[in-house]
Coordinates of C-alpha atoms and ligand atoms in Angstrom, one line a residue:
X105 CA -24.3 -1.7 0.7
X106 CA -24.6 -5.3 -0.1
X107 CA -22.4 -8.0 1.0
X108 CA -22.4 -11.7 0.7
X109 CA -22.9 -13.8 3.7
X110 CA -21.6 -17.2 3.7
X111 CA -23.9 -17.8 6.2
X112 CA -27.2 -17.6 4.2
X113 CA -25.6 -17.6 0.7
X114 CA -27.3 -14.8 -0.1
X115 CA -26.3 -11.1 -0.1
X116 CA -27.5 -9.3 2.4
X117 CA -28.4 -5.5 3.2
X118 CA -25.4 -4.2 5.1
X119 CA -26.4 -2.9 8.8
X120 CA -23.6 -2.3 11.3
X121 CA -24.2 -3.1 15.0
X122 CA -23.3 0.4 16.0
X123 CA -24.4 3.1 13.4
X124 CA -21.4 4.6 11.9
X125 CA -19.1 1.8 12.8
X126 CA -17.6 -1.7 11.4
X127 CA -15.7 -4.2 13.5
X128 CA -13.7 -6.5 11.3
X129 CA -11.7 -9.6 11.7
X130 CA -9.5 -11.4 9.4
X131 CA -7.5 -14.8 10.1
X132 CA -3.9 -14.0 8.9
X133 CA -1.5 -15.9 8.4
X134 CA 1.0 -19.2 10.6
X135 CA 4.7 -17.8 10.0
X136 CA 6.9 -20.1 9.3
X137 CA 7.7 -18.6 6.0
X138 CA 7.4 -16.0 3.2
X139 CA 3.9 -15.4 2.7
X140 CA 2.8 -16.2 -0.5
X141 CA 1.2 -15.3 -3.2
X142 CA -2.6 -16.9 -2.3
X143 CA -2.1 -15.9 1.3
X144 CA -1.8 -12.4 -0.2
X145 CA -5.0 -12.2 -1.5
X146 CA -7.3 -12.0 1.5
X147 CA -5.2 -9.2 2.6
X148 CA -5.2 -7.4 -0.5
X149 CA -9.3 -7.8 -0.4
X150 CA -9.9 -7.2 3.1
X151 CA -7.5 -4.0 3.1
X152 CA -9.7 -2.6 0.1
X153 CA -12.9 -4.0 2.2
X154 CA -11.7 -1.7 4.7
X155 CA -10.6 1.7 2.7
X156 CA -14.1 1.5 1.0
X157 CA -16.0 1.5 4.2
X158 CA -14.0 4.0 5.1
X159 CA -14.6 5.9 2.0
X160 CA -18.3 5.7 3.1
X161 CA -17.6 7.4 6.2
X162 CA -17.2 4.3 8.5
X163 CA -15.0 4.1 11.5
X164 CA -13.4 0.9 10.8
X165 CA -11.8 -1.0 13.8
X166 CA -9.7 -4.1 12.1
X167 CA -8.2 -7.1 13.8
X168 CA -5.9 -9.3 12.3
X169 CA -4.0 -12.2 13.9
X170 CA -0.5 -13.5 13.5
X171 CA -0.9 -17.2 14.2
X172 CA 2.5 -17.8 15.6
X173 CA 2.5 -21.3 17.8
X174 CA 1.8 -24.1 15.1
X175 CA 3.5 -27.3 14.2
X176 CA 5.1 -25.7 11.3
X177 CA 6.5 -23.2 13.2
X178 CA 7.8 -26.1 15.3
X179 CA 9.1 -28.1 12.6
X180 CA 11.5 -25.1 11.0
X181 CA 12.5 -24.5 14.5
X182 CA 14.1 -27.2 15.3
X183 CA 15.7 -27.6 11.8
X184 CA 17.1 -24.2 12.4
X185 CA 18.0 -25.1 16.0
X186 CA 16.7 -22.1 17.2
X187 CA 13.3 -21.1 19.5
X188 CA 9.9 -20.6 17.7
X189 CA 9.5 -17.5 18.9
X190 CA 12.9 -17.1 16.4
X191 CA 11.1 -18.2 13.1
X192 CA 7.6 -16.4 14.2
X193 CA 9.7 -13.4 14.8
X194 CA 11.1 -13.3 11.6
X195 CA 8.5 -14.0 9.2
X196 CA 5.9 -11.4 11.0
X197 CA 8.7 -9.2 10.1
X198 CA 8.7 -10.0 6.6
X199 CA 5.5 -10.3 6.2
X200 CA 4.8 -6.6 7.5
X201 CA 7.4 -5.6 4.8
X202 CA 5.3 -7.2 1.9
X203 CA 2.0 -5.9 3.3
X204 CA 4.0 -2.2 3.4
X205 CA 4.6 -3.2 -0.7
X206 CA 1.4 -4.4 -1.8
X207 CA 0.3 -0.7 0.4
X208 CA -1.7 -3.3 2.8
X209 CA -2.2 -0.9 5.7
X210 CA -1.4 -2.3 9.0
X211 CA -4.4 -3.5 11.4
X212 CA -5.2 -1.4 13.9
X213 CA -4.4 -4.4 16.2
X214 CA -2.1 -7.4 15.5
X215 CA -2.5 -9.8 18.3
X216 CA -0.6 -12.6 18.4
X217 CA -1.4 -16.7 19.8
X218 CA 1.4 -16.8 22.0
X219 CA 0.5 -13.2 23.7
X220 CA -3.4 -14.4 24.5
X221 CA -3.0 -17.8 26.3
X222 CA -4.7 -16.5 29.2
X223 CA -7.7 -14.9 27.7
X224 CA -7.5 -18.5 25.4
X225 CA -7.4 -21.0 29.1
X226 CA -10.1 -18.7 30.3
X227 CA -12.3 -18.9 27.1
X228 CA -11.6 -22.5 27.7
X229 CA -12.1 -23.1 31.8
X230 CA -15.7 -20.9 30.5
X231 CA -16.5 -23.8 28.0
X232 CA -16.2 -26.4 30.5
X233 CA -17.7 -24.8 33.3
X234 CA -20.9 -24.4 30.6
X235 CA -20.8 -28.1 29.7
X236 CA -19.5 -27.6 26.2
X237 CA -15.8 -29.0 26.6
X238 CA -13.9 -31.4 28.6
X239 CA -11.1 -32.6 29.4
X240 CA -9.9 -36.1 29.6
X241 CA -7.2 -38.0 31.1
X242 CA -3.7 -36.9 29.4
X243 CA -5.0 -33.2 29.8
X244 CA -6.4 -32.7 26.5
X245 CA -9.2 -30.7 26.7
X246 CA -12.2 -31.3 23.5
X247 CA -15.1 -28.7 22.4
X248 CA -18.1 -31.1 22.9
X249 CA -19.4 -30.7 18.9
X250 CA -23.3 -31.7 19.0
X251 CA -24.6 -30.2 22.3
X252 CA -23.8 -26.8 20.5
X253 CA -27.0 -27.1 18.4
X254 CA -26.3 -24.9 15.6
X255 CA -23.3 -26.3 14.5
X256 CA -22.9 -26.7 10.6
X257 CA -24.4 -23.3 9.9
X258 CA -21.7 -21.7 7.8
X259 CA -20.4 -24.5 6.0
X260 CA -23.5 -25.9 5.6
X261 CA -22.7 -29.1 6.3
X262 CA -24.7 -31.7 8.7
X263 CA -23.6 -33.1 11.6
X264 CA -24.4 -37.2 11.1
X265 CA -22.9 -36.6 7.5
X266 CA -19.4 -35.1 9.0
X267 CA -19.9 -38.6 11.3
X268 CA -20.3 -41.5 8.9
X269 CA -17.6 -39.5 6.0
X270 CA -15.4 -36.7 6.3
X271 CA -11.8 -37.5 7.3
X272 CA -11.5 -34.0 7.7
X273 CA -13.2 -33.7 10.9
X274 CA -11.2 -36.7 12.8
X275 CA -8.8 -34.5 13.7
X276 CA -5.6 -34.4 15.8
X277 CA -6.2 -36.0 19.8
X278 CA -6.6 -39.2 21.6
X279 CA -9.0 -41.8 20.7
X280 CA -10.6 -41.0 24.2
X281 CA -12.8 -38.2 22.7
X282 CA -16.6 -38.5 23.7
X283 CA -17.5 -38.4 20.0
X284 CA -15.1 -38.4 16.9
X285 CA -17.0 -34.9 16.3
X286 CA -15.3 -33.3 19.2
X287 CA -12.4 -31.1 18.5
X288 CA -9.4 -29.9 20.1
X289 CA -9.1 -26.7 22.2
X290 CA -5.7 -27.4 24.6
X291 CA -3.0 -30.1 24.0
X292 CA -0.4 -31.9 26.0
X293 CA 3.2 -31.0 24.6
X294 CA 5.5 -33.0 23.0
X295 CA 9.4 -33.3 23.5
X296 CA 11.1 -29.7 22.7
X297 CA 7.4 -28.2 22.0
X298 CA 6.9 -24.9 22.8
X299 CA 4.4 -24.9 26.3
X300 CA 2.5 -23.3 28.8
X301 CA 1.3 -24.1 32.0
X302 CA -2.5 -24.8 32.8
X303 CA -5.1 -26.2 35.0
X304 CA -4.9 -29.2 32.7
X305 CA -1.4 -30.1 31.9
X306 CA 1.5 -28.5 29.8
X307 CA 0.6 -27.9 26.7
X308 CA -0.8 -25.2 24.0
X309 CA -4.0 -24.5 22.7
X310 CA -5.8 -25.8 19.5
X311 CA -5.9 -23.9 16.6
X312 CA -9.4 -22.2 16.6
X313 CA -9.2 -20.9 19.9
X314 CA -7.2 -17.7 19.7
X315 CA -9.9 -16.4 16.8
X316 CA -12.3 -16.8 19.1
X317 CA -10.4 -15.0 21.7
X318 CA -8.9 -12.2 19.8
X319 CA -11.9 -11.0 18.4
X320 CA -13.4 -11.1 21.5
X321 CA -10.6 -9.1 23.2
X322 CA -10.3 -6.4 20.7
X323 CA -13.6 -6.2 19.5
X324 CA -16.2 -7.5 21.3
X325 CA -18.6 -10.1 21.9
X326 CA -20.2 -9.5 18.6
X327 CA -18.8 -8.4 15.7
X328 CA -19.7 -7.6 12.0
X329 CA -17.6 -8.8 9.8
X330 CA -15.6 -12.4 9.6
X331 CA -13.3 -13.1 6.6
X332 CA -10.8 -15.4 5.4
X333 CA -10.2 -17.5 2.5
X334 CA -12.8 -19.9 1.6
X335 CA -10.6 -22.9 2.7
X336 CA -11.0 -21.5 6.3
X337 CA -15.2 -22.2 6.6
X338 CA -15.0 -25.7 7.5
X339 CA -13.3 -26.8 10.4
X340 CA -11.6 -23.1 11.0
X341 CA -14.4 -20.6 11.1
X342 CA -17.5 -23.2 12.0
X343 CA -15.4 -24.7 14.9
X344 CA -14.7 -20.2 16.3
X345 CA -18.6 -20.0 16.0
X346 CA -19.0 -22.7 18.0
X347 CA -16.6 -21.7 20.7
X348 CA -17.6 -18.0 21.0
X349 CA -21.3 -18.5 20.8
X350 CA -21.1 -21.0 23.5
X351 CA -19.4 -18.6 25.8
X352 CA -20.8 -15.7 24.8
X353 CA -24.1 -16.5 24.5
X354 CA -24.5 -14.4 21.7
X355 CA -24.1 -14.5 17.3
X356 CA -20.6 -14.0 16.9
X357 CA -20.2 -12.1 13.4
X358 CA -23.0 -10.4 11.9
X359 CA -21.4 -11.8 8.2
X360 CA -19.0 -13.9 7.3
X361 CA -17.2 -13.1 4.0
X362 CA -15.0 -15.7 2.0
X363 CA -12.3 -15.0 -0.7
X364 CA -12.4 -17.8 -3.3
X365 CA -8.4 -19.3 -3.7
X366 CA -5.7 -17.8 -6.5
X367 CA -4.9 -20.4 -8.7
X368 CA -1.4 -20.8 -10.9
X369 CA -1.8 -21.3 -14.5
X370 CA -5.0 -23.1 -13.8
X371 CA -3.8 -25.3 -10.9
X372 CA -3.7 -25.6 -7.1
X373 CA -0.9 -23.8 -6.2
X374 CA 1.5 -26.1 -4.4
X375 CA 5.1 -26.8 -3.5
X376 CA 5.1 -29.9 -5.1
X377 CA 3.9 -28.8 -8.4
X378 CA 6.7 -26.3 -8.2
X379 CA 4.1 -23.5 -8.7
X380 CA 4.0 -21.8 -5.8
X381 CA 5.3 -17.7 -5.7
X382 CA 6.0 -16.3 -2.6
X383 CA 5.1 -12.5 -2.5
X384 CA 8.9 -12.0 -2.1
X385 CA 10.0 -13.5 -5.4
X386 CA 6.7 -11.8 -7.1
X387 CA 8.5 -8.6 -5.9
X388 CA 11.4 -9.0 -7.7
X389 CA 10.0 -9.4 -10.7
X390 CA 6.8 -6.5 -10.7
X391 CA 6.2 -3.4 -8.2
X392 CA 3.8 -4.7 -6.1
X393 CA 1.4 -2.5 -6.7
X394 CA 1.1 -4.4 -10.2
X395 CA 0.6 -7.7 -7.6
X396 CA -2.2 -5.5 -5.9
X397 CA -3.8 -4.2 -8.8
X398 CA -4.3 -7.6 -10.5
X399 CA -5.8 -9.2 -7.4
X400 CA -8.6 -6.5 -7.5
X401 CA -9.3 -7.1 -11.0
X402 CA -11.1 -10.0 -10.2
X403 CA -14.4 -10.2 -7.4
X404 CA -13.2 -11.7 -4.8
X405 CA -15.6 -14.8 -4.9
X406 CA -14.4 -15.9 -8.3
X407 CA -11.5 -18.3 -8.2
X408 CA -8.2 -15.8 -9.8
X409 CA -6.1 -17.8 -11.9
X410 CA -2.3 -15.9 -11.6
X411 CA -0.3 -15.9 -14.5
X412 CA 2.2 -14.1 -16.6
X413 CA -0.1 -13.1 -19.8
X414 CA -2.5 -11.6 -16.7
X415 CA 0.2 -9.6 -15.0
X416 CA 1.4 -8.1 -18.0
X417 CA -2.4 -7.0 -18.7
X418 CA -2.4 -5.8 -14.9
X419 CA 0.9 -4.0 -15.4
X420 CA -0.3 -2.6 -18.3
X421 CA -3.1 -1.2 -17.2
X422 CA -2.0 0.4 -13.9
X423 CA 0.3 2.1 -16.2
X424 CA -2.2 3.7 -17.8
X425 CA -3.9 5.2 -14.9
X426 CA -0.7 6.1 -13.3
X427 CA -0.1 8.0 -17.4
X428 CA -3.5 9.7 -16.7
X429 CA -2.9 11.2 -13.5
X430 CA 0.7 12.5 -14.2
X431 CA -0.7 13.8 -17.7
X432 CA -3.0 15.6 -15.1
X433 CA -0.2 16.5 -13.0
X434 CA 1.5 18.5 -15.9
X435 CA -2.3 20.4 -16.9
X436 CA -2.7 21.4 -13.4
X437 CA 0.4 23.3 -13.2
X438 CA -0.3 25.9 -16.1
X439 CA -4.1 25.7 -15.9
X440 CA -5.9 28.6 -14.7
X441 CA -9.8 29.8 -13.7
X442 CA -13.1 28.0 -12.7
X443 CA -15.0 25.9 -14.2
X444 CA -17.0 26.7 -18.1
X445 CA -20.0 26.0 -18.9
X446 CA -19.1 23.6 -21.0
X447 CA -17.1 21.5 -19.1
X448 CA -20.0 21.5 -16.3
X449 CA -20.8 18.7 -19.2
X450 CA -17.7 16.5 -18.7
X451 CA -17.9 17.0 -14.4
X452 CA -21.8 15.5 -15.1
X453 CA -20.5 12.7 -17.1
X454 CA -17.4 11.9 -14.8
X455 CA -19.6 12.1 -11.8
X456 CA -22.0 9.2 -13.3
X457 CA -18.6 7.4 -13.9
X458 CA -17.8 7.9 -9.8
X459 CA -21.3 6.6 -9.2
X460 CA -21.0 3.7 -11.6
X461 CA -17.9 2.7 -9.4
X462 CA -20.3 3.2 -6.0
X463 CA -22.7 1.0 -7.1
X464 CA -20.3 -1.6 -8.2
X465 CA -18.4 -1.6 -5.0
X466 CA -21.4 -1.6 -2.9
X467 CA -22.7 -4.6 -4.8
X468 CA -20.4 -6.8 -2.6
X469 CA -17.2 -5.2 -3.3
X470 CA -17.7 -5.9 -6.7
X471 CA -14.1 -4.4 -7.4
X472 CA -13.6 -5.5 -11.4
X473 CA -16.9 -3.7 -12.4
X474 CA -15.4 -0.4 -10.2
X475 CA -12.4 -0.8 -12.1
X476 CA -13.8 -0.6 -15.3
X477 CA -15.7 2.8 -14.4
X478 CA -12.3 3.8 -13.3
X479 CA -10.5 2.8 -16.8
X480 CA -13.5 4.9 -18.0
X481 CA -12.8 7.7 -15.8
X482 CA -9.4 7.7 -17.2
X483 CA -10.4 7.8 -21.1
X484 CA -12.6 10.5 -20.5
X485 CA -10.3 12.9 -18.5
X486 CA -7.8 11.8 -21.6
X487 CA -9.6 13.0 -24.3
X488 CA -11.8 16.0 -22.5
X489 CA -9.6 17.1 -20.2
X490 CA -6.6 18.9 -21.7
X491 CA -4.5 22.3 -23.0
X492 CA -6.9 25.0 -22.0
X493 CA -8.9 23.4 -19.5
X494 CA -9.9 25.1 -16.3
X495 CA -7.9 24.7 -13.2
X496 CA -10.8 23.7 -11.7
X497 CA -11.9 20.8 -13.4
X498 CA -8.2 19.7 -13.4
X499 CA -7.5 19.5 -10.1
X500 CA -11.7 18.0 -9.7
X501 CA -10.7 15.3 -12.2
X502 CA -7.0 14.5 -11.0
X503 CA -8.4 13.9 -7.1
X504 CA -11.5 12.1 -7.9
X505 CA -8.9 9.5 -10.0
X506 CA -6.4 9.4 -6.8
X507 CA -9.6 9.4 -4.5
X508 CA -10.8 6.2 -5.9
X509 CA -7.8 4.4 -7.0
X510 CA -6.7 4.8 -3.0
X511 CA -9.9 3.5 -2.1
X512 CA -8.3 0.2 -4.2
X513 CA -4.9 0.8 -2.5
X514 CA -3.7 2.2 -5.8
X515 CA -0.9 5.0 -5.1
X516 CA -1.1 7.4 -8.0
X517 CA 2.3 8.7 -8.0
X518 CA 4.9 7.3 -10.5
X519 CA 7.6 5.6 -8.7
X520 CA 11.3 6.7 -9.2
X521 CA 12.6 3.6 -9.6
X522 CA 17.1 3.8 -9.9
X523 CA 18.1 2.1 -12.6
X524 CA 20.9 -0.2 -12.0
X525 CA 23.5 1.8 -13.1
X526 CA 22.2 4.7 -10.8
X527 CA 22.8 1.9 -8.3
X528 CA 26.7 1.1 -9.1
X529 CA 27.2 4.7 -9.5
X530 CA 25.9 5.9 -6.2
X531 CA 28.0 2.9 -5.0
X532 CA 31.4 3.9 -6.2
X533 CA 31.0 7.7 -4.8
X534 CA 30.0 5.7 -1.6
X535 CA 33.5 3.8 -2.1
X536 CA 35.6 6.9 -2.8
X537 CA 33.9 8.4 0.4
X538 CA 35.1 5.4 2.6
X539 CA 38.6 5.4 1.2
X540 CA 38.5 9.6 1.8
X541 CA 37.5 8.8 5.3
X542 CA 34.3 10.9 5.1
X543 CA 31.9 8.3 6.7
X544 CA 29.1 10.9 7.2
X545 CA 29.3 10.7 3.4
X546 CA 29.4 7.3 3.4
X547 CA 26.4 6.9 5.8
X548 CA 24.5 9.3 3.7
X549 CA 24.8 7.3 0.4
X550 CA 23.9 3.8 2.1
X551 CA 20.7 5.7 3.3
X552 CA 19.6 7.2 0.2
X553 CA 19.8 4.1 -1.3
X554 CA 18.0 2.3 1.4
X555 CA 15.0 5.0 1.2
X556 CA 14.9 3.9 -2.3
X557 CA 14.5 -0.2 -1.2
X558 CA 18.0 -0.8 -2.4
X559 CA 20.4 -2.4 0.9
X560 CA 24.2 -2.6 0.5
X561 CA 25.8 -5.8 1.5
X562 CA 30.0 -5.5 2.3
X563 CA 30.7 -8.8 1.3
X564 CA 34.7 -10.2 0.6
X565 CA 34.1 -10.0 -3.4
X566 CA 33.5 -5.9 -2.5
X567 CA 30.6 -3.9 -2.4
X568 CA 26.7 -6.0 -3.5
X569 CA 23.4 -4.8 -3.6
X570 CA 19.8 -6.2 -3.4
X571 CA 16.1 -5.1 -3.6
X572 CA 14.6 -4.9 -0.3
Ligands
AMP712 P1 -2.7 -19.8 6.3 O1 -1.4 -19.2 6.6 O2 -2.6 -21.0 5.5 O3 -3.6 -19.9 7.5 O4 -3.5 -18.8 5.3 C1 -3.7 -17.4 5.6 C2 -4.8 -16.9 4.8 O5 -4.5 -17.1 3.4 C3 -6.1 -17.6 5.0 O6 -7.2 -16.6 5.0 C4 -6.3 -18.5 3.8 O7 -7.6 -18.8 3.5 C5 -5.6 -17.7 2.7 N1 -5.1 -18.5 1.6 C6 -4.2 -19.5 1.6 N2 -4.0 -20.0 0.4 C7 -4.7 -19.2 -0.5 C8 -4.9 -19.2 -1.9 N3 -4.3 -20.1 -2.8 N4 -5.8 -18.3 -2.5 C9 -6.5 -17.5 -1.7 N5 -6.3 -17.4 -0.3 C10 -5.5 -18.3 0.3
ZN713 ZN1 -9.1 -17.6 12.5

């Protein structure tokens, strides 16, 4: 397998530390809101990342943080007049449900800041017993940039050129910083700032601390794959180098791997250009798994431009495979008997098909190209795989399909989906039920319904109903 480090620009042989093994981690995302679209794409990648090692037999252990203390965080806080721990709460919630839709399978662990403050002061007291941080007077402790030698090695950038330009770098903190280089790893609070006590004031850590941490916690000192969207290489990811490989004393991640950004209609998504989707709104529109399946159509170092024409296309084409397989579904209950000699022919071809989509996917998770052989897959078992075919090359054909469309996160299986007026009329026997007094009934109906994604509000106006 080939992947492409960021590190040396160049695709590199794939060798895990520990044979049979992969240890990945993956900066999620600060919730303050609804993820959105863009913030959906490393997850989508890194999720298929991790199914297609798997698929090779790899034990994958994969971290992913919740970033959960931030000045965002703050911000909606206090408009909301509530705790942090209130917003961060909430939108780690809904986050997990739009992972759960897009079938984003949950990390094995999903650490969070606030949780690792200790293991972040100790990473930190570490760093300035090792001479590569300090802290100064008002208790703000900096990562002293130039005495760790290699830094600049992922983003490629050079240290006296980040000096004389780069606004960039001048980052948050007092002007009493040794050199503008040095960056921030614990900060005095502010008025009605979330805090925590420490051996230099009360305060909360910098941003690229917990990375550092977490990985270290749940994976190790070393690990062998780092990813993130590309935006994260410079400060984010050169600045967790920094810090672990100071303390560790030891490369951090064997390869770092980069998503390239989702773009809307061609430009930078943004708030301000009023073209920004959460994955919510996205959801109300298409099943995710249209959402998931158009992400993949594209490698994942090629900027994605989202748009309505390319949905449709994605939609379009998930439909056929999903056709395909339940066409499949119908063979396989009347065929009968092994395999002919004859269709020995079609297996050989279809099997060339399964390796066409190996070889793409082990050319740097080159998902489009394994796509394709899929889409080819699917046109062949159309037209040689029908009434009169052997039971064994039905079912052979039918699982290879679901095998690698799950390797993609693609689930197979048509979804019911109620129509609304399955909805209303599920509602009103749930109506008659409440005025007959049978509330097991009752109960019964609203749970049916919520199995399906559909949740019942009892407003005033009567009975309304929403997509989960
Ligand atoms: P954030 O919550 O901003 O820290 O972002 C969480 C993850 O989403 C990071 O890996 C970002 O690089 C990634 N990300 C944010 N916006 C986009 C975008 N438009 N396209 C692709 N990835 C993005
Ligand atoms: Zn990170």
């Amino acid at each position: 397998m080939k992947i492409y480090n960021s590190v040396s620009k160049m695709k590199e042989e794939f060798v895990p530390l520990e044979p049979g093994k992969v240890k990945i981690y993956v900066c999620g995302p600060t919730v303050y809101n609804f993820i959105h679209i863009g913030n959906a794409r490393p997850m989508i990648v890194f999720d298929t990342v991790r199914r297609y090692f798997e698929y090779k037999g790899y034990q994958v252990n994969y971290v992913s943080n919740f970033t959960d203390v931030d000045d965002k965080i703050i911000k909606k806080s206090v408009e909301e007049g509530v705790d942090s721990s209130v917003i961060s709460e909430r939108y780690i919630e809904e986050c997990k449900k739009d992972m759960a839709g897009m079938n984003v399978r949950p990390a094995t662990t999903h650490p969070k800041a606030t949780q690792e403050i200790g293991g972040m002061q100790e990473m930190i007291s570490g760093l300035i017993e090792k001479g590569f941080a300090y802290p100064v007077e008002d208790g703000t402790v900096y990562y002293r940039t130039r005495k760790f030698k290699p830094y600049g090695k992922l983003s490629h950038k050079n240290l006296d050129d980040l000096q004389s330009g780069h606004r960039e770098i001048k980052v948050a903190g007092t002007s009493d910083k040794e050199d503008e280089l040095d960056f921030v790893l614990w900060k005095p609070k502010k008025e009605g700032e979330p805090y925590w006590e420490s051996p230099w004031c009360q305060g909360r850590p910098g941003w690229h601390i917990e990375c550092s941490v977490m990985a270290r916690r749940y994976l190790g000192d070393q690990i062998d794959i780092h990813a993130g969207g590309e935006d994260l290489i410079f400060p984010h990811h050169e600045n967790e180098i920094a810090q672990s490989e100071a303390y560790n004393g030891k490369e951090f991640a064997r390869y770092w791997m980069h998503n390239a950004f989702l773009n809307i209609d061609n430009k930078k998504m943004s708030k301000s250009l009023g073209n920004f989707f959460t994955v919510r709104e996205i959801s109300e529109k298409y099943d995710l798994q249209v959402l998931r399946f158009f992400m993949l159509s594209a490698h994942y170092r090629s900027p994605l431009n989202f748009s309505a024409e390319l949905m449709e296309a994605s939609k379009n084409g998930l439909e056929r495979i999903l056709t395909a397989v339940e066409r499949l579904g119908d063979l396989q209950k009347k065929a009968e008997g092994e395999l002919t000699a004859e269709e020995q022919a079609v297996k050989t071809a279809a099997e060339g098909l399964i390796a066409k989509y190996e070889a793409a996917m082990d050319d740097d998770f080159n998902t489009a190209d394994a796509i394709s052989a899929v889409f080819e897959l699917v046109k062949l078992a159309n037209t040689e795989v029908k009434d009169g075919s052997s039971k064994e090359l039905v079912d052979w054909v039918k699982a290879e399909i679901e095998n690698l469309c799950d390797v993609l996160g693609i689930i197979t299986e048509k979804k019911e989906e109620l129509l609304d007026s399955e909805i209303e009329e599920m509602i009103a026997k749930r109506q008659q039920a409440r005025k007959d007094k049978n509330f097991a009934l009752a109960d019964q109906i609203r749970n049916e319904l919520l199995e399906k994604g559909i949740v019942l509000l009892d407003t005033r106006e009567g009975v309304k109903w929403k997509k989960a």
